[in-house]
PDB file of C-alpha atoms in Angstrom:
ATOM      1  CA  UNK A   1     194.747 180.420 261.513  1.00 71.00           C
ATOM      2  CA  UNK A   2     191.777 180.479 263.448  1.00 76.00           C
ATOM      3  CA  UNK A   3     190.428 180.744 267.257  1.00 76.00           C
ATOM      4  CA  UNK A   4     186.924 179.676 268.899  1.00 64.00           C
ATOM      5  CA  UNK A   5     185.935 181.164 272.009  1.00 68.00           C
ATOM      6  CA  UNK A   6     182.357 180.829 274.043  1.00 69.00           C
ATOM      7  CA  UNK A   7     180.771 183.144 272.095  1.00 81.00           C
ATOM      8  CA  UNK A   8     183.033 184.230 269.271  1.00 89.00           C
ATOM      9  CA  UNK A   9     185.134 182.936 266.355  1.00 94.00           C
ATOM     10  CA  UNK A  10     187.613 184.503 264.223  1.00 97.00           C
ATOM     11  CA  UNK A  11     190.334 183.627 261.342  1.00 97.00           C
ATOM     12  CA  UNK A  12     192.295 184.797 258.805  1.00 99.00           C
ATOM     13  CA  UNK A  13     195.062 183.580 256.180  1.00 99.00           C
ATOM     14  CA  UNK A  14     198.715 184.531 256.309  1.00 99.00           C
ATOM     15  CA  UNK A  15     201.204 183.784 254.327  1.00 99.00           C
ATOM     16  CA  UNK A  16     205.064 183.938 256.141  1.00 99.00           C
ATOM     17  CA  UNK A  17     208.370 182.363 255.536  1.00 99.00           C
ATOM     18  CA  UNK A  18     210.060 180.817 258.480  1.00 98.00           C
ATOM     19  CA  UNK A  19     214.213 181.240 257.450  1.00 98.00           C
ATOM     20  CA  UNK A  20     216.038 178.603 259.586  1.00 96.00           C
ATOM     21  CA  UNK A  21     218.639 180.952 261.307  1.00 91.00           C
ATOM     22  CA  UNK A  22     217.438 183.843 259.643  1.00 97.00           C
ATOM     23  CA  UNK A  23     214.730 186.746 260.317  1.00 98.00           C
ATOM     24  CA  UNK A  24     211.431 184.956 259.702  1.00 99.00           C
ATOM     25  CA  UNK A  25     208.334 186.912 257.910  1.00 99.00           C
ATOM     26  CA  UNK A  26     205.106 187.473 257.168  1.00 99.00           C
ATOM     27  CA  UNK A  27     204.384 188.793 253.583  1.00 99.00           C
ATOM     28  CA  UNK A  28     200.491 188.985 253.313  1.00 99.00           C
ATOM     29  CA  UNK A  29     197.222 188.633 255.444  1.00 99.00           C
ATOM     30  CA  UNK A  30     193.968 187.655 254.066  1.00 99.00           C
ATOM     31  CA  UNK A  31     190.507 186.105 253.595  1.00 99.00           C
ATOM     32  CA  UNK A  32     189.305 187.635 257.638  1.00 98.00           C
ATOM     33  CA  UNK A  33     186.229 186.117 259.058  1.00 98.00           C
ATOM     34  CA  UNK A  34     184.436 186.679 262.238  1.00 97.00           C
ATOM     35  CA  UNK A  35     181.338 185.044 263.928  1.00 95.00           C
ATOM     36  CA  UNK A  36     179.664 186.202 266.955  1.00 92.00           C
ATOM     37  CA  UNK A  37     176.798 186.516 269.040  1.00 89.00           C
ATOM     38  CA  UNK A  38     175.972 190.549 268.370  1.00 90.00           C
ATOM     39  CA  UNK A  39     177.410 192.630 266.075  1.00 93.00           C
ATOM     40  CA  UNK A  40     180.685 193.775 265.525  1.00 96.00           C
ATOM     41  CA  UNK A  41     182.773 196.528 263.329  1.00 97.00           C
ATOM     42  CA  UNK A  42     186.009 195.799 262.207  1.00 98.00           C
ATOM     43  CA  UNK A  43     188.801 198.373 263.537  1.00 98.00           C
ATOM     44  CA  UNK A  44     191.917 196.908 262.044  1.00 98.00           C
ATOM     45  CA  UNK A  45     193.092 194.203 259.856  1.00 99.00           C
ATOM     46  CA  UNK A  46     196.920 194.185 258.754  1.00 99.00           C
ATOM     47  CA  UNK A  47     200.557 193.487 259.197  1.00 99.00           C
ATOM     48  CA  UNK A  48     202.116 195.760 262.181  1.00 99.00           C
ATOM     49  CA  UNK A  49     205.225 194.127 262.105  1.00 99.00           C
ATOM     50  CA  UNK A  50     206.732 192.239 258.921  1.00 99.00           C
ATOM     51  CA  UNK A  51     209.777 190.766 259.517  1.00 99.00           C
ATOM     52  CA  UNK A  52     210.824 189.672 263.038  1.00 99.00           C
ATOM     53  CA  UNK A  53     214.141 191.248 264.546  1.00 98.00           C
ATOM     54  CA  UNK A  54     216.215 191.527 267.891  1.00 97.00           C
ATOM     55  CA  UNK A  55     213.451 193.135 269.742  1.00 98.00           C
ATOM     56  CA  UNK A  56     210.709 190.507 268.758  1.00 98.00           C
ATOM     57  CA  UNK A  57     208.745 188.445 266.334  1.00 99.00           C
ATOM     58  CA  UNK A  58     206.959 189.615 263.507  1.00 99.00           C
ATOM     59  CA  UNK A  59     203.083 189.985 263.549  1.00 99.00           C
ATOM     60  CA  UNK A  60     199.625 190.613 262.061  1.00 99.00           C
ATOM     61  CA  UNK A  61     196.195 191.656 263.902  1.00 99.00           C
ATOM     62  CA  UNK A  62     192.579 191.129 263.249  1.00 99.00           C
ATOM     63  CA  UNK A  63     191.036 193.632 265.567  1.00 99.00           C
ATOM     64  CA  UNK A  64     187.329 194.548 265.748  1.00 98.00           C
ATOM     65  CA  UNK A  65     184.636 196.422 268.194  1.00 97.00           C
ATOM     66  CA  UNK A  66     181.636 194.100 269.056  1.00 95.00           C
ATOM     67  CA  UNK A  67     178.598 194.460 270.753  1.00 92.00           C
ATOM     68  CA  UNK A  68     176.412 191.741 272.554  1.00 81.00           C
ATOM     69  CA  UNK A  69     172.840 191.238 271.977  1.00 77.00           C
ATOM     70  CA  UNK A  70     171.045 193.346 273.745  1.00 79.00           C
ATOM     71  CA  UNK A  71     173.637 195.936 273.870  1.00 81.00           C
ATOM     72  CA  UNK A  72     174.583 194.936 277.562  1.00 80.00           C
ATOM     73  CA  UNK A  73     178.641 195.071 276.503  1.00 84.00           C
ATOM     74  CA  UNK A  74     180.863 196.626 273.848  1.00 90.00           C
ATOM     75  CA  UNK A  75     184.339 195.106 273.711  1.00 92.00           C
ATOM     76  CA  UNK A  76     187.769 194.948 271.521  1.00 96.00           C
ATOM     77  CA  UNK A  77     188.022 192.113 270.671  1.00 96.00           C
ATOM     78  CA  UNK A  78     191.602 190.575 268.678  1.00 98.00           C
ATOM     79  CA  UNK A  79     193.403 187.753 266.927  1.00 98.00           C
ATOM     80  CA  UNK A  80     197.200 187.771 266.450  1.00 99.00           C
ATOM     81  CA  UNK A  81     199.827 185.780 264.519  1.00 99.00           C
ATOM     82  CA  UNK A  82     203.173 185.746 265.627  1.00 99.00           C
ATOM     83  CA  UNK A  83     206.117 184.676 263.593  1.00 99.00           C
ATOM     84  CA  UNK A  84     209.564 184.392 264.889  1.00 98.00           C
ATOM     85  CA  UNK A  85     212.351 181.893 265.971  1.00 97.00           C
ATOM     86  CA  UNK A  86     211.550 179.557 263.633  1.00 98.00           C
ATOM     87  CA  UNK A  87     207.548 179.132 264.407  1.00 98.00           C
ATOM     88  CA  UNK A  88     204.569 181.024 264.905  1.00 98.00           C
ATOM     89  CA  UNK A  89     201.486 180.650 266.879  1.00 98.00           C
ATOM     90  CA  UNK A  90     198.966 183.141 267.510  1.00 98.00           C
ATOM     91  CA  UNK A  91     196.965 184.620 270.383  1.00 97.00           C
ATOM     92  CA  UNK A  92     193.311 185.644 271.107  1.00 96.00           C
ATOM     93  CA  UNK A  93     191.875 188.031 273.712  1.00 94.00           C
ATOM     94  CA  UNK A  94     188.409 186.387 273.950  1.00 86.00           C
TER      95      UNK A  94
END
C-alpha cells in the first residue's frame, strides 16, 4: 500500500486475511519506504492492532519525524492500514 503527497511518499507491504463474517487480520508488515524532500527518522513501524474486534478494525502504522530542507519545519508524519468489515484501506496525514 502506498500514498503520494506534495512533497512526500510512503509505502509498505502487509499481509492480512479478510474472513467473510469473521474477525479480519493483519499478520505481518514489511518492506517500508519513504521519500521526501528533507530528512526524516523513523519513529515507529508495526502492527498496533492485529485482529479487528467490536470496538474497531485492525491496523498497522508507518510513523516517522521529518524535517524540511532548510530546517524551516519538523513534523510527524504517518501511513495507516486498516483492516476490518471485510476490506481495508488506509490513511495518510500528509
Amino acid at each position: 500500500m502506498s500514498h503520494l503527497g506534495i512533497l512526500v511518499a510512503a509505502e509498505f507491504y502487509a499481509d492480512f486475511v479478510l474472513v467473510n463474517g469473521g474477525d479480519d487480520y493483519i499478520s505481518k508488515v514489511y518492506d517500508y519506504a519513504i521519500a521526501m524532500v528533507g530528512t526524516y527518522s523513523l519513529t515507529s513501524f508495526g502492527i498496533n492492532k492485529a485482529r479487528e474486534d467490536i470496538s474497531g478494525p485492525a491496523y498497522a502504522t508507518l510513523e516517522w519525524e521529518g524535517t524540511t530542507l532548510e530546517n524551516l519545519f519538523t513534523t510527524t508524519f504517518r501511513l495507516r492500514l486498516y483492516v476490518g468489515n471485510d476490506g481495508y484501506y488506509s490513511l495518510a496525514n500528509y
